[in-house]
Amino acid sequence: MSIIEWPAGHEVAGAAIHETNVGVSRAAPEAVWAWLVRPDRWGDYYGNAWLVRSCGGRWPEVTLGSRFSWVTFGAPVTTEITEYEPLRRLAWTGSGLGSRGHHAWVLTARTDGGTDIRTEETQRGAASKLLSPVLAPAMRRMHQRWVDNLARIAESGRRP
């Protein structure tokens, strides 16, 4: 069951691709959040984020309405932060090369001081539909690495 607040046109039903990944960090939500809201530093722990550049709005720590471009899965994408609830929820919509998607993160504080991390993404469009047999499993693997490495870098005590 999804706990994501899907905007119109990005719901799970009818998506060419829908992937969910979860993880746990021993770090507090503040430490996880600090890395998540810095797309310019994603490359430090997520090898599938290249050439991240601001296109408008607050930067380098993003907030609601911030826009940025980047290359992921070999495709250039332009994104805009569409949901921003500090320490809890971050989401963006993006488009590029015949696809559009919505990617959301939910952080939940644990009673042991750590953080549950959940991310989900939907994609629509001709390219997503055509490439889904290859892209969906690759996305599942890469996003799990993103979650796991986000957990680890937050635990390291380093700050972005």
JSON list of C-alpha atoms in Angstrom, two decimals, residues 6-140:
[
{"chain": "A", "resi": 6, "resn": "TRP", "atom": "CA", "xyz": [0.21, 11.21, -5.67]},
{"chain": "A", "resi": 7, "resn": "PRO", "atom": "CA", "xyz": [-0.62, 14.34, -7.68]},
{"chain": "A", "resi": 8, "resn": "ALA", "atom": "CA", "xyz": [-3.18, 14.07, -10.47]},
{"chain": "A", "resi": 9, "resn": "GLY", "atom": "CA", "xyz": [-1.69, 12.33, -13.47]},
{"chain": "A", "resi": 10, "resn": "HIS", "atom": "CA", "xyz": [0.99, 10.55, -11.46]},
{"chain": "A", "resi": 11, "resn": "GLU", "atom": "CA", "xyz": [-1.08, 7.97, -9.56]},
{"chain": "A", "resi": 12, "resn": "VAL", "atom": "CA", "xyz": [0.01, 4.34, -9.39]},
{"chain": "A", "resi": 13, "resn": "ALA", "atom": "CA", "xyz": [-3.00, 3.17, -11.43]},
{"chain": "A", "resi": 14, "resn": "GLY", "atom": "CA", "xyz": [-2.11, 3.37, -15.10]},
{"chain": "A", "resi": 15, "resn": "ALA", "atom": "CA", "xyz": [1.61, 4.04, -14.57]},
{"chain": "A", "resi": 16, "resn": "ALA", "atom": "CA", "xyz": [4.02, 2.32, -16.94]},
{"chain": "A", "resi": 17, "resn": "ILE", "atom": "CA", "xyz": [6.42, 1.95, -14.01]},
{"chain": "A", "resi": 18, "resn": "HIS", "atom": "CA", "xyz": [5.87, 2.02, -10.25]},
{"chain": "A", "resi": 19, "resn": "GLU", "atom": "CA", "xyz": [8.72, 1.16, -7.91]},
{"chain": "A", "resi": 20, "resn": "THR", "atom": "CA", "xyz": [8.91, 1.21, -4.12]},
{"chain": "A", "resi": 21, "resn": "ASN", "atom": "CA", "xyz": [12.05, 0.98, -1.99]},
{"chain": "A", "resi": 22, "resn": "VAL", "atom": "CA", "xyz": [12.45, 1.02, 1.79]},
{"chain": "A", "resi": 23, "resn": "GLY", "atom": "CA", "xyz": [15.28, 1.09, 4.27]},
{"chain": "A", "resi": 24, "resn": "VAL", "atom": "CA", "xyz": [16.28, 2.01, 7.79]},
{"chain": "A", "resi": 25, "resn": "SER", "atom": "CA", "xyz": [18.97, 4.36, 9.02]},
{"chain": "A", "resi": 26, "resn": "ARG", "atom": "CA", "xyz": [20.34, 4.50, 12.55]},
{"chain": "A", "resi": 27, "resn": "ALA", "atom": "CA", "xyz": [20.68, 8.26, 11.97]},
{"chain": "A", "resi": 28, "resn": "ALA", "atom": "CA", "xyz": [18.02, 10.71, 13.12]},
{"chain": "A", "resi": 29, "resn": "PRO", "atom": "CA", "xyz": [15.63, 12.16, 10.51]},
{"chain": "A", "resi": 30, "resn": "GLU", "atom": "CA", "xyz": [17.54, 15.47, 10.63]},
{"chain": "A", "resi": 31, "resn": "ALA", "atom": "CA", "xyz": [20.70, 13.80, 9.37]},
{"chain": "A", "resi": 32, "resn": "VAL", "atom": "CA", "xyz": [18.90, 11.87, 6.61]},
{"chain": "A", "resi": 33, "resn": "TRP", "atom": "CA", "xyz": [16.94, 14.97, 5.55]},
{"chain": "A", "resi": 34, "resn": "ALA", "atom": "CA", "xyz": [20.10, 17.10, 5.34]},
{"chain": "A", "resi": 35, "resn": "TRP", "atom": "CA", "xyz": [21.46, 14.83, 2.58]},
{"chain": "A", "resi": 36, "resn": "LEU", "atom": "CA", "xyz": [18.15, 14.31, 0.80]},
{"chain": "A", "resi": 37, "resn": "VAL", "atom": "CA", "xyz": [17.43, 18.02, 0.26]},
{"chain": "A", "resi": 38, "resn": "ARG", "atom": "CA", "xyz": [20.86, 18.63, -1.31]},
{"chain": "A", "resi": 39, "resn": "PRO", "atom": "CA", "xyz": [20.62, 17.31, -4.91]},
{"chain": "A", "resi": 40, "resn": "ASP", "atom": "CA", "xyz": [24.01, 18.89, -5.59]},
{"chain": "A", "resi": 41, "resn": "ARG", "atom": "CA", "xyz": [25.48, 16.30, -3.17]},
{"chain": "A", "resi": 42, "resn": "TRP", "atom": "CA", "xyz": [23.52, 13.22, -4.28]},
{"chain": "A", "resi": 43, "resn": "GLY", "atom": "CA", "xyz": [26.52, 12.08, -6.31]},
{"chain": "A", "resi": 44, "resn": "ASP", "atom": "CA", "xyz": [28.39, 11.58, -3.01]},
{"chain": "A", "resi": 45, "resn": "TYR", "atom": "CA", "xyz": [26.22, 8.54, -2.28]},
{"chain": "A", "resi": 46, "resn": "TYR", "atom": "CA", "xyz": [24.10, 7.85, -5.38]},
{"chain": "A", "resi": 47, "resn": "GLY", "atom": "CA", "xyz": [26.06, 6.94, -8.49]},
{"chain": "A", "resi": 48, "resn": "ASN", "atom": "CA", "xyz": [23.07, 7.49, -10.77]},
{"chain": "A", "resi": 49, "resn": "ALA", "atom": "CA", "xyz": [22.90, 11.29, -10.35]},
{"chain": "A", "resi": 50, "resn": "TRP", "atom": "CA", "xyz": [25.11, 13.35, -12.64]},
{"chain": "A", "resi": 51, "resn": "LEU", "atom": "CA", "xyz": [25.36, 16.96, -13.75]},
{"chain": "A", "resi": 52, "resn": "VAL", "atom": "CA", "xyz": [22.91, 18.26, -11.16]},
{"chain": "A", "resi": 53, "resn": "ARG", "atom": "CA", "xyz": [22.24, 21.96, -11.79]},
{"chain": "A", "resi": 54, "resn": "SER", "atom": "CA", "xyz": [19.85, 24.55, -10.41]},
{"chain": "A", "resi": 55, "resn": "CYS", "atom": "CA", "xyz": [17.14, 25.87, -12.75]},
{"chain": "A", "resi": 56, "resn": "GLY", "atom": "CA", "xyz": [15.51, 28.21, -10.24]},
{"chain": "A", "resi": 57, "resn": "GLY", "atom": "CA", "xyz": [14.37, 28.57, -6.67]},
{"chain": "A", "resi": 58, "resn": "ARG", "atom": "CA", "xyz": [16.30, 27.94, -3.49]},
{"chain": "A", "resi": 59, "resn": "TRP", "atom": "CA", "xyz": [19.65, 26.20, -4.00]},
{"chain": "A", "resi": 60, "resn": "PRO", "atom": "CA", "xyz": [21.66, 24.20, -3.08]},
{"chain": "A", "resi": 61, "resn": "GLU", "atom": "CA", "xyz": [19.26, 23.10, -0.32]},
{"chain": "A", "resi": 62, "resn": "VAL", "atom": "CA", "xyz": [15.97, 22.73, -2.16]},
{"chain": "A", "resi": 63, "resn": "THR", "atom": "CA", "xyz": [12.51, 23.68, -0.96]},
{"chain": "A", "resi": 64, "resn": "LEU", "atom": "CA", "xyz": [9.01, 23.80, -2.46]},
{"chain": "A", "resi": 65, "resn": "GLY", "atom": "CA", "xyz": [9.24, 25.14, -6.01]},
{"chain": "A", "resi": 66, "resn": "SER", "atom": "CA", "xyz": [12.99, 24.61, -6.45]},
{"chain": "A", "resi": 67, "resn": "ARG", "atom": "CA", "xyz": [13.79, 23.37, -9.95]},
{"chain": "A", "resi": 68, "resn": "PHE", "atom": "CA", "xyz": [16.86, 21.49, -11.12]},
{"chain": "A", "resi": 69, "resn": "SER", "atom": "CA", "xyz": [18.13, 19.47, -14.03]},
{"chain": "A", "resi": 70, "resn": "TRP", "atom": "CA", "xyz": [20.20, 16.33, -13.85]},
{"chain": "A", "resi": 71, "resn": "VAL", "atom": "CA", "xyz": [21.06, 13.14, -15.66]},
{"chain": "A", "resi": 72, "resn": "THR", "atom": "CA", "xyz": [19.76, 9.87, -14.27]},
{"chain": "A", "resi": 73, "resn": "PHE", "atom": "CA", "xyz": [19.54, 6.46, -15.95]},
{"chain": "A", "resi": 74, "resn": "GLY", "atom": "CA", "xyz": [21.41, 8.11, -18.82]},
{"chain": "A", "resi": 75, "resn": "ALA", "atom": "CA", "xyz": [18.59, 10.58, -19.52]},
{"chain": "A", "resi": 76, "resn": "PRO", "atom": "CA", "xyz": [18.48, 14.32, -18.92]},
{"chain": "A", "resi": 77, "resn": "VAL", "atom": "CA", "xyz": [15.59, 15.23, -16.62]},
{"chain": "A", "resi": 78, "resn": "THR", "atom": "CA", "xyz": [14.20, 18.54, -15.39]},
{"chain": "A", "resi": 79, "resn": "THR", "atom": "CA", "xyz": [12.46, 18.39, -12.01]},
{"chain": "A", "resi": 80, "resn": "GLU", "atom": "CA", "xyz": [10.52, 20.62, -9.64]},
{"chain": "A", "resi": 81, "resn": "ILE", "atom": "CA", "xyz": [9.99, 20.10, -5.92]},
{"chain": "A", "resi": 82, "resn": "THR", "atom": "CA", "xyz": [6.23, 19.70, -5.49]},
{"chain": "A", "resi": 83, "resn": "GLU", "atom": "CA", "xyz": [6.01, 18.49, -1.90]},
{"chain": "A", "resi": 84, "resn": "TYR", "atom": "CA", "xyz": [8.16, 19.67, 0.97]},
{"chain": "A", "resi": 85, "resn": "GLU", "atom": "CA", "xyz": [7.43, 18.85, 4.61]},
{"chain": "A", "resi": 86, "resn": "PRO", "atom": "CA", "xyz": [10.69, 19.28, 6.56]},
{"chain": "A", "resi": 87, "resn": "LEU", "atom": "CA", "xyz": [12.11, 16.08, 8.05]},
{"chain": "A", "resi": 88, "resn": "ARG", "atom": "CA", "xyz": [9.17, 14.03, 6.69]},
{"chain": "A", "resi": 89, "resn": "ARG", "atom": "CA", "xyz": [8.24, 14.35, 3.02]},
{"chain": "A", "resi": 90, "resn": "LEU", "atom": "CA", "xyz": [9.98, 15.44, -0.17]},
{"chain": "A", "resi": 91, "resn": "ALA", "atom": "CA", "xyz": [8.69, 14.89, -3.71]},
{"chain": "A", "resi": 92, "resn": "TRP", "atom": "CA", "xyz": [9.30, 16.14, -7.20]},
{"chain": "A", "resi": 93, "resn": "THR", "atom": "CA", "xyz": [7.84, 15.80, -10.65]},
{"chain": "A", "resi": 94, "resn": "GLY", "atom": "CA", "xyz": [10.09, 15.55, -13.63]},
{"chain": "A", "resi": 95, "resn": "SER", "atom": "CA", "xyz": [10.16, 14.98, -17.35]},
{"chain": "A", "resi": 96, "resn": "GLY", "atom": "CA", "xyz": [12.63, 14.09, -20.03]},
{"chain": "A", "resi": 97, "resn": "LEU", "atom": "CA", "xyz": [12.97, 12.05, -23.23]},
{"chain": "A", "resi": 98, "resn": "GLY", "atom": "CA", "xyz": [9.31, 11.15, -23.66]},
{"chain": "A", "resi": 99, "resn": "SER", "atom": "CA", "xyz": [8.55, 10.33, -20.04]},
{"chain": "A", "resi": 100, "resn": "ARG", "atom": "CA", "xyz": [7.21, 12.11, -17.01]},
{"chain": "A", "resi": 101, "resn": "GLY", "atom": "CA", "xyz": [7.38, 10.93, -13.45]},
{"chain": "A", "resi": 102, "resn": "HIS", "atom": "CA", "xyz": [6.82, 11.65, -9.81]},
{"chain": "A", "resi": 103, "resn": "HIS", "atom": "CA", "xyz": [9.35, 10.63, -7.15]},
{"chain": "A", "resi": 104, "resn": "ALA", "atom": "CA", "xyz": [8.49, 10.88, -3.46]},
{"chain": "A", "resi": 105, "resn": "TRP", "atom": "CA", "xyz": [10.35, 10.26, -0.22]},
{"chain": "A", "resi": 106, "resn": "VAL", "atom": "CA", "xyz": [8.81, 9.71, 3.22]},
{"chain": "A", "resi": 107, "resn": "LEU", "atom": "CA", "xyz": [10.95, 9.74, 6.36]},
{"chain": "A", "resi": 108, "resn": "THR", "atom": "CA", "xyz": [9.52, 8.42, 9.62]},
{"chain": "A", "resi": 109, "resn": "ALA", "atom": "CA", "xyz": [11.24, 8.83, 12.98]},
{"chain": "A", "resi": 110, "resn": "ARG", "atom": "CA", "xyz": [11.77, 5.55, 14.83]},
{"chain": "A", "resi": 111, "resn": "THR", "atom": "CA", "xyz": [11.49, 5.12, 18.58]},
{"chain": "A", "resi": 112, "resn": "ASP", "atom": "CA", "xyz": [15.16, 4.03, 18.66]},
{"chain": "A", "resi": 113, "resn": "GLY", "atom": "CA", "xyz": [16.25, 7.41, 17.25]},
{"chain": "A", "resi": 114, "resn": "GLY", "atom": "CA", "xyz": [16.70, 6.18, 13.69]},
{"chain": "A", "resi": 115, "resn": "THR", "atom": "CA", "xyz": [14.71, 6.78, 10.54]},
{"chain": "A", "resi": 116, "resn": "ASP", "atom": "CA", "xyz": [12.53, 4.63, 8.31]},
{"chain": "A", "resi": 117, "resn": "ILE", "atom": "CA", "xyz": [13.10, 5.65, 4.68]},
{"chain": "A", "resi": 118, "resn": "ARG", "atom": "CA", "xyz": [10.59, 5.01, 1.91]},
{"chain": "A", "resi": 119, "resn": "THR", "atom": "CA", "xyz": [10.73, 6.15, -1.70]},
{"chain": "A", "resi": 120, "resn": "GLU", "atom": "CA", "xyz": [8.32, 5.54, -4.56]},
{"chain": "A", "resi": 121, "resn": "GLU", "atom": "CA", "xyz": [8.27, 6.59, -8.17]},
{"chain": "A", "resi": 122, "resn": "THR", "atom": "CA", "xyz": [5.78, 6.38, -11.00]},
{"chain": "A", "resi": 123, "resn": "GLN", "atom": "CA", "xyz": [6.53, 7.01, -14.64]},
{"chain": "A", "resi": 124, "resn": "ARG", "atom": "CA", "xyz": [4.32, 7.51, -17.66]},
{"chain": "A", "resi": 125, "resn": "GLY", "atom": "CA", "xyz": [4.96, 8.13, -21.32]},
{"chain": "A", "resi": 126, "resn": "ALA", "atom": "CA", "xyz": [5.97, 6.29, -24.45]},
{"chain": "A", "resi": 127, "resn": "ALA", "atom": "CA", "xyz": [9.61, 5.85, -23.44]},
{"chain": "A", "resi": 128, "resn": "SER", "atom": "CA", "xyz": [8.71, 4.52, -19.97]},
{"chain": "A", "resi": 129, "resn": "LYS", "atom": "CA", "xyz": [6.21, 2.08, -21.44]},
{"chain": "A", "resi": 130, "resn": "LEU", "atom": "CA", "xyz": [8.61, 0.84, -24.11]},
{"chain": "A", "resi": 131, "resn": "LEU", "atom": "CA", "xyz": [11.58, 0.53, -21.73]},
{"chain": "A", "resi": 132, "resn": "SER", "atom": "CA", "xyz": [9.72, -0.73, -18.64]},
{"chain": "A", "resi": 133, "resn": "PRO", "atom": "CA", "xyz": [10.92, -4.37, -18.93]},
{"chain": "A", "resi": 134, "resn": "VAL", "atom": "CA", "xyz": [14.51, -3.11, -18.56]},
{"chain": "A", "resi": 135, "resn": "LEU", "atom": "CA", "xyz": [14.02, 0.17, -16.72]},
{"chain": "A", "resi": 136, "resn": "ALA", "atom": "CA", "xyz": [11.77, -1.07, -13.90]},
{"chain": "A", "resi": 137, "resn": "PRO", "atom": "CA", "xyz": [14.23, -3.69, -12.55]},
{"chain": "A", "resi": 138, "resn": "ALA", "atom": "CA", "xyz": [17.15, -1.26, -12.97]},
{"chain": "A", "resi": 139, "resn": "MET", "atom": "CA", "xyz": [15.20, 1.42, -11.12]},
{"chain": "A", "resi": 140, "resn": "ARG", "atom": "CA", "xyz": [14.36, -1.02, -8.32]}
]
